[in-house]
C-alpha cells in the first residue's frame, strides 16, 4: 500500500517493518531524527482525526501479520497487529468461534487499527466493544521501547489496565504489535427481522419494548431509507422511512422463539414486518450492513457520529437530518437503537458542497445541540479544508489535561500521529 | 500521643467534615490499621468521613498542603491491603456517601455514590427488571467505590465481565483536589479511556465520588446445577470441557472437599454432598428455549467426566441455598484454623487441571492445609491457606507455599491477581510478571494522574519502580509554608 496521504499530507517515506523488532528499530531511528510517524494498518480509517501537524514516515503494519497463538480451549487468541480482521475470523471459524467485532471493511481493517480507533459495529449491543475483549497487548513506543501489558487471561487485575489506555488512543502512545483477545462461540443459528416504522421515534420505542419483552438481540439497528440503499440486499429495501433490524443469535429453538415473540409484539404496533432472514441470509446481510456507513463513494462526502442518551436519540436524528438539508447533501442515518450512537453520512450527489465555513457552521450547530443533550459529536470524515477550521473531536473537558500529561509521558517529542487526536494531542 | 501540629490540622479537618466525622484517637484508629489482609498493618493518623464530593475535594487539597498521604476506604473488605494507610496520613472513609442518585431504565444505567453497598444496587433495580452484574463474594458488605478501585470480579463475571466492563463514567477527585469527569454517559466518549484505566488503579490515581454503572437486564430464565465428583481432577476436566465446547455459563464455580465440609458444618449449610471430592456450581441464564439445550450439553460433559450426581435447583429458594454455600465458603473456613490467607491468581483455563494438582502438591510439601473454592470458568484460583499467625514457623511455611503457588501460576502464563488486586500484598512480585520497561509505562500513567504521589502511596507498583520510596508521614517534618 503505497502513496499514503492523510488529509492532504503526503508522507516523505514509507516503512514496512517485517517484525516487531524491525518496527522498534525503525521507530528508534525516527525518534532520534525527530521524524513524525503515522502508523498505518489497512488504511481504512485514515480519515479519522484532525490533520496531522507533520507526517514524515508512514509505519505500515502489513508485515506484522498472522495468528501467534490460538487456544480454542481457553477461548483466547493472540494475533499480530497487521492482521486483517477477516483473516482472523476465518481461523477462529475453524473452531466454531469468532471475535465479536463488526467494524466496516473487515477484509482490510487490521486488528491494530480496529483497537487504535476503537472501531465497532451493530453487534456491540450484545458483545460490547474492544475494551470488553482485549486482554493483552504488546506495543512499541515512540523511542522504540517495547512493552507488554495484560496476558491471555480472561480476568486480570495485575497492575494498571494498560489495554484500556491504548484502546481508542489513535496510535498516539505507541504502535501496537500484538493483541490478545477473548473470543466467543459462534451461535448455532441466526435470524434477522426487518420491520418498517413511520418514524425513528416509533422504531426506538419498539427496540425498547423488545427488550422489556425478554428478547435478547445481538444487534438493534434503526436506519433510514437512504441508509438502506447502501445495502444491496433486496429484502431490506421497502421504501419505508425507517427500518428497525433486530438480529438474534442463539441455539435454534431460542432464535425461533424470539422471532415469534417479536412478530407477536409488532402486531398492533405501527410497525410492519418486511422480512425475516435465515442464518445464511443474516450472515450475508450483516456483512454488507457493517460496511454500509463507509461504502466507497466517488464524490464529496462526510461522516458524523453522535452519541446521546435514549431520551434525545430521536431528536438528534432529526437534527442530523436537518444538517443534511442545510448542507444540500443526501443524508443516510445509521442508528444503533440500543446504544444510541447515530452515524450520519452526507453525500453530495447532485450539488456542490458548500464553502468550508458554511459546512463548519452546520457541524458546529449540530455539535452544540448534541452536547446540550449530554452527548458528543465527532466528525469522522470530511475534506481537509473543513477539518482545518474545526476540531473534529470537540472534546474540551478538564480530563484533557490528564490526557495531555499521559501523551507527554509516552511521547515527549510529540512524534506519533502529532495533532490528530483530541486537544491537539 | 498527639504530636504538636495535629490540633491545627484537626481544626481544619473539622471545618471541612464536621467534628463528629473525624477519628484521631489511636484507640479508635486501630480498627483502620488494615483491611481484609490482616498481615499488613499500618495506623492512619486520621480517619475522615466526608459526605459530598466537595468535601472529598477539600480534604485532598488539605492533604496536599500538608504533604499528607491519603487512602480511600469503603468497607475495608479488600484482600490485598489496598485500603491500608501504608505511610500513615489520612483515610477517607466513604460510608456516608451511600446514595443511589439515579436509575435510568432506558439507558440501562445507575448513578451511585462510592459508599453504596454492591448488593444494594441489584436490590434497588430488581423491580425494573435489572441487576448489577459484578458480584464479589463480599457483596453484602463491600462498596462500589472499593469495587472500582480493585476492579472486582465475582462468580457472575464469567459471562458478564468484571467491574470495568460495567463502569460508564466516573466523577473523580484527583491528587490535587481537582474534580473531573472521566468517561461519559453517552457511548464512546472521545479521548483516552481514562475511566477504563482508573478502574482497578487501587485508589492510586484519585477517589471516585460519583459512579455511573451499566445495569444488565435480568434474564428470563436461569438454571443452577450442582455436579458432584469423587475427585477434584474430574471436576476441573469438566470445566475445561465446558469452555472448550464453547459454552459460556454465567458462573462456573468449584469447591473442593475441604470447602464442602467447612460449608456443611457452618451456618451457610447448603446441602452439598458431604462425601464428594469436589462440586461444581454451574449457572446458565438466557431464554428458556436455549437453556434446555445447554443444560443437556452440560449434563453430558459432566457425566463423561464421571460425575456422581447432578442436582438442579427447582426454585429460587433452592438456587439461593446453593449460592449461599458458595458465597459463605470463605467465612465458613474460619472454623478450620485461627487464620487464613486467601490467594488469588489466574491461569489459562486449559491449564487449570494441572495447576490445581500443583497447588495440592505445594501445600503438602510445606505442610500447610489448603482449601480450594474458586471461579473455575475464569481460571481464577483462590487457594485458602490455613495457618496460625501465632506460630511463626507455620506463618513462614504459609508464605513460602503462597510464593510457590504464584510461581506455579506464572510458569503456565498465569497472572498475579484476578480480582483482589496487588496492593501491598503482591507488589514485590510485579517484576516477576513485568519487565522494567512494562512497569515504567505504568509509572508514567500514575505520574500523569498523581504527580505528587500522595494518593494511596506504596500500592501496586514495586518499591523501586515508584516515584521514590518515602517513609511514614511525619506531621513534625512539614515543608516550609505548609501552615499558612
PDB file of N, CA and C in Angstrom, chain B residues 254-331:
ATOM      1  N   UNK B 254     -16.039 -23.842  41.488  1.00  0.00           N
ATOM      2  CA  UNK B 254     -15.642 -25.141  42.029  1.00  0.00           C
ATOM      3  C   UNK B 254     -15.329 -25.065  43.511  1.00  0.00           C
ATOM      4  N   UNK B 255     -15.670 -26.109  44.233  1.00  0.00           N
ATOM      5  CA  UNK B 255     -15.317 -26.214  45.656  1.00  0.00           C
ATOM      6  C   UNK B 255     -14.761 -27.600  45.909  1.00  0.00           C
ATOM      7  N   UNK B 256     -13.689 -27.671  46.678  1.00  0.00           N
ATOM      8  CA  UNK B 256     -13.120 -28.995  46.954  1.00  0.00           C
ATOM      9  C   UNK B 256     -13.647 -29.542  48.282  1.00  0.00           C
ATOM     10  N   UNK B 257     -13.129 -30.727  48.641  1.00  0.00           N
ATOM     11  CA  UNK B 257     -13.694 -31.423  49.796  1.00  0.00           C
ATOM     12  C   UNK B 257     -13.586 -30.601  51.084  1.00  0.00           C
ATOM     13  N   UNK B 258     -12.444 -29.960  51.275  1.00  0.00           N
ATOM     14  CA  UNK B 258     -12.247 -29.180  52.499  1.00  0.00           C
ATOM     15  C   UNK B 258     -13.311 -28.081  52.604  1.00  0.00           C
ATOM     16  N   UNK B 259     -13.614 -27.452  51.479  1.00  0.00           N
ATOM     17  CA  UNK B 259     -14.617 -26.381  51.473  1.00  0.00           C
ATOM     18  C   UNK B 259     -16.014 -26.956  51.720  1.00  0.00           C
ATOM     19  N   UNK B 260     -16.307 -28.043  51.028  1.00  0.00           N
ATOM     20  CA  UNK B 260     -17.644 -28.645  51.174  1.00  0.00           C
ATOM     21  C   UNK B 260     -17.910 -28.949  52.648  1.00  0.00           C
ATOM     22  N   UNK B 261     -16.927 -29.568  53.284  1.00  0.00           N
ATOM     23  CA  UNK B 261     -17.088 -29.928  54.710  1.00  0.00           C
ATOM     24  C   UNK B 261     -17.254 -28.673  55.556  1.00  0.00           C
ATOM     25  N   UNK B 262     -16.405 -27.660  55.292  1.00  0.00           N
ATOM     26  CA  UNK B 262     -16.467 -26.431  56.093  1.00  0.00           C
ATOM     27  C   UNK B 262     -17.829 -25.766  55.944  1.00  0.00           C
ATOM     28  N   UNK B 263     -18.328 -25.722  54.721  1.00  0.00           N
ATOM     29  CA  UNK B 263     -19.631 -25.101  54.472  1.00  0.00           C
ATOM     30  C   UNK B 263     -20.732 -25.891  55.175  1.00  0.00           C
ATOM     31  N   UNK B 264     -20.691 -27.196  55.025  1.00  0.00           N
ATOM     32  CA  UNK B 264     -21.759 -28.028  55.590  1.00  0.00           C
ATOM     33  C   UNK B 264     -21.744 -28.029  57.121  1.00  0.00           C
ATOM     34  N   UNK B 265     -20.590 -27.741  57.704  1.00  0.00           N
ATOM     35  CA  UNK B 265     -20.503 -27.675  59.160  1.00  0.00           C
ATOM     36  C   UNK B 265     -20.871 -26.289  59.684  1.00  0.00           C
ATOM     37  N   UNK B 266     -21.077 -25.341  58.791  1.00  0.00           N
ATOM     38  CA  UNK B 266     -21.303 -23.956  59.224  1.00  0.00           C
ATOM     39  C   UNK B 266     -22.769 -23.574  59.034  1.00  0.00           C
ATOM     40  N   UNK B 267     -23.098 -22.340  59.387  1.00  0.00           N
ATOM     41  CA  UNK B 267     -24.489 -21.927  59.191  1.00  0.00           C
ATOM     42  C   UNK B 267     -24.777 -21.553  57.730  1.00  0.00           C
ATOM     43  N   UNK B 268     -23.772 -21.677  56.855  1.00  0.00           N
ATOM     44  CA  UNK B 268     -24.010 -21.481  55.418  1.00  0.00           C
ATOM     45  C   UNK B 268     -24.465 -22.791  54.755  1.00  0.00           C
ATOM     46  N   UNK B 269     -24.656 -23.822  55.553  1.00  0.00           N
ATOM     47  CA  UNK B 269     -25.000 -25.165  55.072  1.00  0.00           C
ATOM     48  C   UNK B 269     -25.930 -25.116  53.853  1.00  0.00           C
ATOM     49  N   UNK B 270     -25.499 -25.752  52.763  1.00  0.00           N
ATOM     50  CA  UNK B 270     -26.245 -25.624  51.509  1.00  0.00           C
ATOM     51  C   UNK B 270     -26.752 -26.965  51.013  1.00  0.00           C
ATOM     52  N   UNK B 271     -26.474 -28.009  51.775  1.00  0.00           N
ATOM     53  CA  UNK B 271     -26.898 -29.339  51.335  1.00  0.00           C
ATOM     54  C   UNK B 271     -25.998 -29.924  50.264  1.00  0.00           C
ATOM     55  N   UNK B 272     -24.731 -29.495  50.248  1.00  0.00           N
ATOM     56  CA  UNK B 272     -23.775 -30.106  49.309  1.00  0.00           C
ATOM     57  C   UNK B 272     -23.506 -31.537  49.775  1.00  0.00           C
ATOM     58  N   UNK B 273     -23.286 -32.463  48.817  1.00  0.00           N
ATOM     59  CA  UNK B 273     -22.988 -33.856  49.235  1.00  0.00           C
ATOM     60  C   UNK B 273     -21.668 -33.914  50.014  1.00  0.00           C
ATOM     61  N   UNK B 274     -21.743 -34.269  51.278  1.00  0.00           N
ATOM     62  CA  UNK B 274     -20.578 -34.174  52.172  1.00  0.00           C
ATOM     63  C   UNK B 274     -19.415 -35.055  51.767  1.00  0.00           C
ATOM     64  N   UNK B 275     -19.727 -36.181  51.122  1.00  0.00           N
ATOM     65  CA  UNK B 275     -18.645 -37.113  50.816  1.00  0.00           C
ATOM     66  C   UNK B 275     -17.998 -36.846  49.455  1.00  0.00           C
ATOM     67  N   UNK B 276     -18.454 -35.814  48.753  1.00  0.00           N
ATOM     68  CA  UNK B 276     -17.904 -35.546  47.416  1.00  0.00           C
ATOM     69  C   UNK B 276     -16.473 -35.006  47.524  1.00  0.00           C
ATOM     70  N   UNK B 277     -15.650 -35.344  46.542  1.00  0.00           N
ATOM     71  CA  UNK B 277     -14.280 -34.818  46.489  1.00  0.00           C
ATOM     72  C   UNK B 277     -14.272 -33.394  45.964  1.00  0.00           C
ATOM     73  N   UNK B 278     -15.270 -33.074  45.155  1.00  0.00           N
ATOM     74  CA  UNK B 278     -15.389 -31.717  44.606  1.00  0.00           C
ATOM     75  C   UNK B 278     -16.800 -31.523  44.077  1.00  0.00           C
ATOM     76  N   UNK B 279     -17.269 -30.290  44.113  1.00  0.00           N
ATOM     77  CA  UNK B 279     -18.531 -29.982  43.431  1.00  0.00           C
ATOM     78  C   UNK B 279     -18.322 -28.795  42.497  1.00  0.00           C
ATOM     79  N   UNK B 280     -19.091 -28.799  41.431  1.00  0.00           N
ATOM     80  CA  UNK B 280     -19.156 -27.650  40.532  1.00  0.00           C
ATOM     81  C   UNK B 280     -20.528 -27.021  40.687  1.00  0.00           C
ATOM     82  N   UNK B 281     -20.520 -25.714  40.754  1.00  0.00           N
ATOM     83  CA  UNK B 281     -21.776 -24.971  40.747  1.00  0.00           C
ATOM     84  C   UNK B 281     -21.835 -24.292  39.376  1.00  0.00           C
ATOM     85  N   UNK B 282     -22.813 -24.676  38.591  1.00  0.00           N
ATOM     86  CA  UNK B 282     -22.878 -24.185  37.215  1.00  0.00           C
ATOM     87  C   UNK B 282     -24.182 -23.427  37.039  1.00  0.00           C
ATOM     88  N   UNK B 283     -24.092 -22.197  36.588  1.00  0.00           N
ATOM     89  CA  UNK B 283     -25.326 -21.445  36.374  1.00  0.00           C
ATOM     90  C   UNK B 283     -25.397 -20.972  34.934  1.00  0.00           C
ATOM     91  N   UNK B 284     -26.573 -21.135  34.358  1.00  0.00           N
ATOM     92  CA  UNK B 284     -26.833 -20.672  32.995  1.00  0.00           C
ATOM     93  C   UNK B 284     -27.950 -19.651  33.060  1.00  0.00           C
ATOM     94  N   UNK B 285     -27.902 -18.639  32.199  1.00  0.00           N
ATOM     95  CA  UNK B 285     -29.083 -17.787  32.092  1.00  0.00           C
ATOM     96  C   UNK B 285     -29.345 -17.486  30.630  1.00  0.00           C
ATOM     97  N   UNK B 286     -30.511 -16.976  30.354  1.00  0.00           N
ATOM     98  CA  UNK B 286     -30.880 -16.684  28.976  1.00  0.00           C
ATOM     99  C   UNK B 286     -32.343 -17.006  28.762  1.00  0.00           C
ATOM    100  N   UNK B 287     -32.651 -17.531  27.588  1.00  0.00           N
ATOM    101  CA  UNK B 287     -34.034 -17.865  27.264  1.00  0.00           C
ATOM    102  C   UNK B 287     -34.277 -19.327  27.566  1.00  0.00           C
ATOM    103  N   UNK B 288     -35.451 -19.600  28.052  1.00  0.00           N
ATOM    104  CA  UNK B 288     -35.770 -20.962  28.442  1.00  0.00           C
ATOM    105  C   UNK B 288     -35.490 -21.964  27.321  1.00  0.00           C
ATOM    106  N   UNK B 289     -35.871 -21.583  26.111  1.00  0.00           N
ATOM    107  CA  UNK B 289     -35.693 -22.487  24.972  1.00  0.00           C
ATOM    108  C   UNK B 289     -34.217 -22.836  24.767  1.00  0.00           C
ATOM    109  N   UNK B 290     -33.339 -21.864  24.994  1.00  0.00           N
ATOM    110  CA  UNK B 290     -31.918 -22.108  24.810  1.00  0.00           C
ATOM    111  C   UNK B 290     -31.316 -22.892  25.963  1.00  0.00           C
ATOM    112  N   UNK B 291     -31.806 -22.637  27.155  1.00  0.00           N
ATOM    113  CA  UNK B 291     -31.219 -23.267  28.337  1.00  0.00           C
ATOM    114  C   UNK B 291     -31.414 -24.781  28.328  1.00  0.00           C
ATOM    115  N   UNK B 292     -32.545 -25.218  27.795  1.00  0.00           N
ATOM    116  CA  UNK B 292     -32.802 -26.669  27.747  1.00  0.00           C
ATOM    117  C   UNK B 292     -31.675 -27.370  27.005  1.00  0.00           C
ATOM    118  N   UNK B 293     -31.303 -26.783  25.855  1.00  0.00           N
ATOM    119  CA  UNK B 293     -30.253 -27.383  25.027  1.00  0.00           C
ATOM    120  C   UNK B 293     -28.921 -27.357  25.772  1.00  0.00           C
ATOM    121  N   UNK B 294     -28.589 -26.205  26.353  1.00  0.00           N
ATOM    122  CA  UNK B 294     -27.309 -26.058  27.056  1.00  0.00           C
ATOM    123  C   UNK B 294     -27.229 -26.998  28.257  1.00  0.00           C
ATOM    124  N   UNK B 295     -28.337 -27.111  28.954  1.00  0.00           N
ATOM    125  CA  UNK B 295     -28.322 -27.968  30.137  1.00  0.00           C
ATOM    126  C   UNK B 295     -27.999 -29.406  29.749  1.00  0.00           C
ATOM    127  N   UNK B 296     -28.596 -29.854  28.654  1.00  0.00           N
ATOM    128  CA  UNK B 296     -28.320 -31.216  28.187  1.00  0.00           C
ATOM    129  C   UNK B 296     -26.846 -31.384  27.854  1.00  0.00           C
ATOM    130  N   UNK B 297     -26.287 -30.378  27.160  1.00  0.00           N
ATOM    131  CA  UNK B 297     -24.870 -30.451  26.784  1.00  0.00           C
ATOM    132  C   UNK B 297     -23.991 -30.536  28.031  1.00  0.00           C
ATOM    133  N   UNK B 298     -24.332 -29.719  29.017  1.00  0.00           N
ATOM    134  CA  UNK B 298     -23.510 -29.699  30.231  1.00  0.00           C
ATOM    135  C   UNK B 298     -23.640 -31.009  31.006  1.00  0.00           C
ATOM    136  N   UNK B 299     -24.863 -31.507  31.098  1.00  0.00           N
ATOM    137  CA  UNK B 299     -25.058 -32.808  31.771  1.00  0.00           C
ATOM    138  C   UNK B 299     -24.181 -33.888  31.115  1.00  0.00           C
ATOM    139  N   UNK B 300     -24.170 -33.888  29.789  1.00  0.00           N
ATOM    140  CA  UNK B 300     -23.392 -34.900  29.070  1.00  0.00           C
ATOM    141  C   UNK B 300     -21.901 -34.767  29.393  1.00  0.00           C
ATOM    142  N   UNK B 301     -21.415 -33.522  29.449  1.00  0.00           N
ATOM    143  CA  UNK B 301     -19.996 -33.314  29.742  1.00  0.00           C
ATOM    144  C   UNK B 301     -19.666 -33.714  31.185  1.00  0.00           C
ATOM    145  N   UNK B 302     -20.580 -33.419  32.101  1.00  0.00           N
ATOM    146  CA  UNK B 302     -20.365 -33.812  33.497  1.00  0.00           C
ATOM    147  C   UNK B 302     -20.285 -35.330  33.600  1.00  0.00           C
ATOM    148  N   UNK B 303     -21.234 -35.975  32.933  1.00  0.00           N
ATOM    149  CA  UNK B 303     -21.270 -37.435  33.023  1.00  0.00           C
ATOM    150  C   UNK B 303     -20.052 -38.076  32.360  1.00  0.00           C
ATOM    151  N   UNK B 304     -19.630 -37.506  31.247  1.00  0.00           N
ATOM    152  CA  UNK B 304     -18.454 -38.041  30.559  1.00  0.00           C
ATOM    153  C   UNK B 304     -17.223 -37.983  31.454  1.00  0.00           C
ATOM    154  N   UNK B 305     -17.230 -37.063  32.429  1.00  0.00           N
ATOM    155  CA  UNK B 305     -16.093 -36.969  33.342  1.00  0.00           C
ATOM    156  C   UNK B 305     -16.354 -37.678  34.667  1.00  0.00           C
ATOM    157  N   UNK B 306     -17.336 -38.569  34.676  1.00  0.00           N
ATOM    158  CA  UNK B 306     -17.555 -39.417  35.841  1.00  0.00           C
ATOM    159  C   UNK B 306     -18.287 -38.761  36.996  1.00  0.00           C
ATOM    160  N   UNK B 307     -19.117 -37.804  36.665  1.00  0.00           N
ATOM    161  CA  UNK B 307     -19.870 -37.098  37.705  1.00  0.00           C
ATOM    162  C   UNK B 307     -20.765 -38.084  38.476  1.00  0.00           C
ATOM    163  N   UNK B 308     -20.749 -37.972  39.821  1.00  0.00           N
ATOM    164  CA  UNK B 308     -21.508 -38.914  40.646  1.00  0.00           C
ATOM    165  C   UNK B 308     -22.973 -38.504  40.782  1.00  0.00           C
ATOM    166  N   UNK B 309     -23.214 -37.217  40.737  1.00  0.00           N
ATOM    167  CA  UNK B 309     -24.572 -36.748  40.992  1.00  0.00           C
ATOM    168  C   UNK B 309     -24.758 -35.356  40.392  1.00  0.00           C
ATOM    169  N   UNK B 310     -25.922 -35.126  39.780  1.00  0.00           N
ATOM    170  CA  UNK B 310     -26.240 -33.774  39.304  1.00  0.00           C
ATOM    171  C   UNK B 310     -27.570 -33.356  39.914  1.00  0.00           C
ATOM    172  N   UNK B 311     -27.575 -32.176  40.501  1.00  0.00           N
ATOM    173  CA  UNK B 311     -28.825 -31.636  41.038  1.00  0.00           C
ATOM    174  C   UNK B 311     -29.144 -30.339  40.328  1.00  0.00           C
ATOM    175  N   UNK B 312     -30.428 -30.112  40.108  1.00  0.00           N
ATOM    176  CA  UNK B 312     -30.823 -28.834  39.524  1.00  0.00           C
ATOM    177  C   UNK B 312     -31.722 -28.126  40.535  1.00  0.00           C
ATOM    178  N   UNK B 313     -31.429 -26.866  40.800  1.00  0.00           N
ATOM    179  CA  UNK B 313     -32.268 -26.117  41.734  1.00  0.00           C
ATOM    180  C   UNK B 313     -33.652 -25.985  41.126  1.00  0.00           C
ATOM    181  N   UNK B 314     -34.670 -26.373  41.909  1.00  0.00           N
ATOM    182  CA  UNK B 314     -36.027 -26.381  41.339  1.00  0.00           C
ATOM    183  C   UNK B 314     -36.725 -25.033  41.463  1.00  0.00           C
ATOM    184  N   UNK B 315     -36.277 -24.235  42.401  1.00  0.00           N
ATOM    185  CA  UNK B 315     -36.944 -22.944  42.584  1.00  0.00           C
ATOM    186  C   UNK B 315     -35.920 -21.921  43.094  1.00  0.00           C
ATOM    187  N   UNK B 316     -36.315 -20.653  43.143  1.00  0.00           N
ATOM    188  CA  UNK B 316     -35.373 -19.611  43.572  1.00  0.00           C
ATOM    189  C   UNK B 316     -34.786 -19.886  44.962  1.00  0.00           C
ATOM    190  N   UNK B 317     -35.562 -20.500  45.847  1.00  0.00           N
ATOM    191  CA  UNK B 317     -35.071 -20.761  47.196  1.00  0.00           C
ATOM    192  C   UNK B 317     -33.914 -21.765  47.155  1.00  0.00           C
ATOM    193  N   UNK B 318     -34.089 -22.813  46.342  1.00  0.00           N
ATOM    194  CA  UNK B 318     -33.017 -23.810  46.231  1.00  0.00           C
ATOM    195  C   UNK B 318     -31.779 -23.209  45.591  1.00  0.00           C
ATOM    196  N   UNK B 319     -32.030 -22.354  44.620  1.00  0.00           N
ATOM    197  CA  UNK B 319     -30.919 -21.687  43.951  1.00  0.00           C
ATOM    198  C   UNK B 319     -30.160 -20.809  44.954  1.00  0.00           C
ATOM    199  N   UNK B 320     -30.913 -20.064  45.723  1.00  0.00           N
ATOM    200  CA  UNK B 320     -30.288 -19.180  46.710  1.00  0.00           C
ATOM    201  C   UNK B 320     -29.478 -19.995  47.708  1.00  0.00           C
ATOM    202  N   UNK B 321     -29.991 -21.174  48.093  1.00  0.00           N
ATOM    203  CA  UNK B 321     -29.280 -22.008  49.063  1.00  0.00           C
ATOM    204  C   UNK B 321     -27.955 -22.497  48.473  1.00  0.00           C
ATOM    205  N   UNK B 322     -27.983 -22.928  47.223  1.00  0.00           N
ATOM    206  CA  UNK B 322     -26.745 -23.402  46.603  1.00  0.00           C
ATOM    207  C   UNK B 322     -25.698 -22.284  46.570  1.00  0.00           C
ATOM    208  N   UNK B 323     -26.172 -21.080  46.283  1.00  0.00           N
ATOM    209  CA  UNK B 323     -25.242 -19.947  46.220  1.00  0.00           C
ATOM    210  C   UNK B 323     -24.785 -19.488  47.593  1.00  0.00           C
ATOM    211  N   UNK B 324     -25.666 -19.611  48.580  1.00  0.00           N
ATOM    212  CA  UNK B 324     -25.286 -19.169  49.930  1.00  0.00           C
ATOM    213  C   UNK B 324     -24.064 -19.946  50.399  1.00  0.00           C
ATOM    214  N   UNK B 325     -24.025 -21.229  50.071  1.00  0.00           N
ATOM    215  CA  UNK B 325     -22.865 -22.043  50.441  1.00  0.00           C
ATOM    216  C   UNK B 325     -21.603 -21.532  49.781  1.00  0.00           C
ATOM    217  N   UNK B 326     -21.702 -21.220  48.497  1.00  0.00           N
ATOM    218  CA  UNK B 326     -20.545 -20.738  47.764  1.00  0.00           C
ATOM    219  C   UNK B 326     -20.084 -19.381  48.295  1.00  0.00           C
ATOM    220  N   UNK B 327     -21.044 -18.481  48.478  1.00  0.00           N
ATOM    221  CA  UNK B 327     -20.666 -17.121  48.900  1.00  0.00           C
ATOM    222  C   UNK B 327     -20.166 -17.117  50.341  1.00  0.00           C
ATOM    223  N   UNK B 328     -20.608 -18.089  51.120  1.00  0.00           N
ATOM    224  CA  UNK B 328     -20.188 -18.130  52.517  1.00  0.00           C
ATOM    225  C   UNK B 328     -18.954 -18.989  52.736  1.00  0.00           C
ATOM    226  N   UNK B 329     -18.410 -19.541  51.654  1.00  0.00           N
ATOM    227  CA  UNK B 329     -17.319 -20.518  51.792  1.00  0.00           C
ATOM    228  C   UNK B 329     -16.118 -19.952  52.546  1.00  0.00           C
ATOM    229  N   UNK B 330     -15.760 -18.713  52.217  1.00  0.00           N
ATOM    230  CA  UNK B 330     -14.588 -18.113  52.853  1.00  0.00           C
ATOM    231  C   UNK B 330     -14.838 -17.954  54.354  1.00  0.00           C
ATOM    232  N   UNK B 331     -16.037 -17.458  54.678  1.00  0.00           N
ATOM    233  CA  UNK B 331     -16.400 -17.289  56.082  1.00  0.00           C
ATOM    234  C   UNK B 331     -16.421 -18.633  56.801  1.00  0.00           C
TER     235      UNK B 331
END
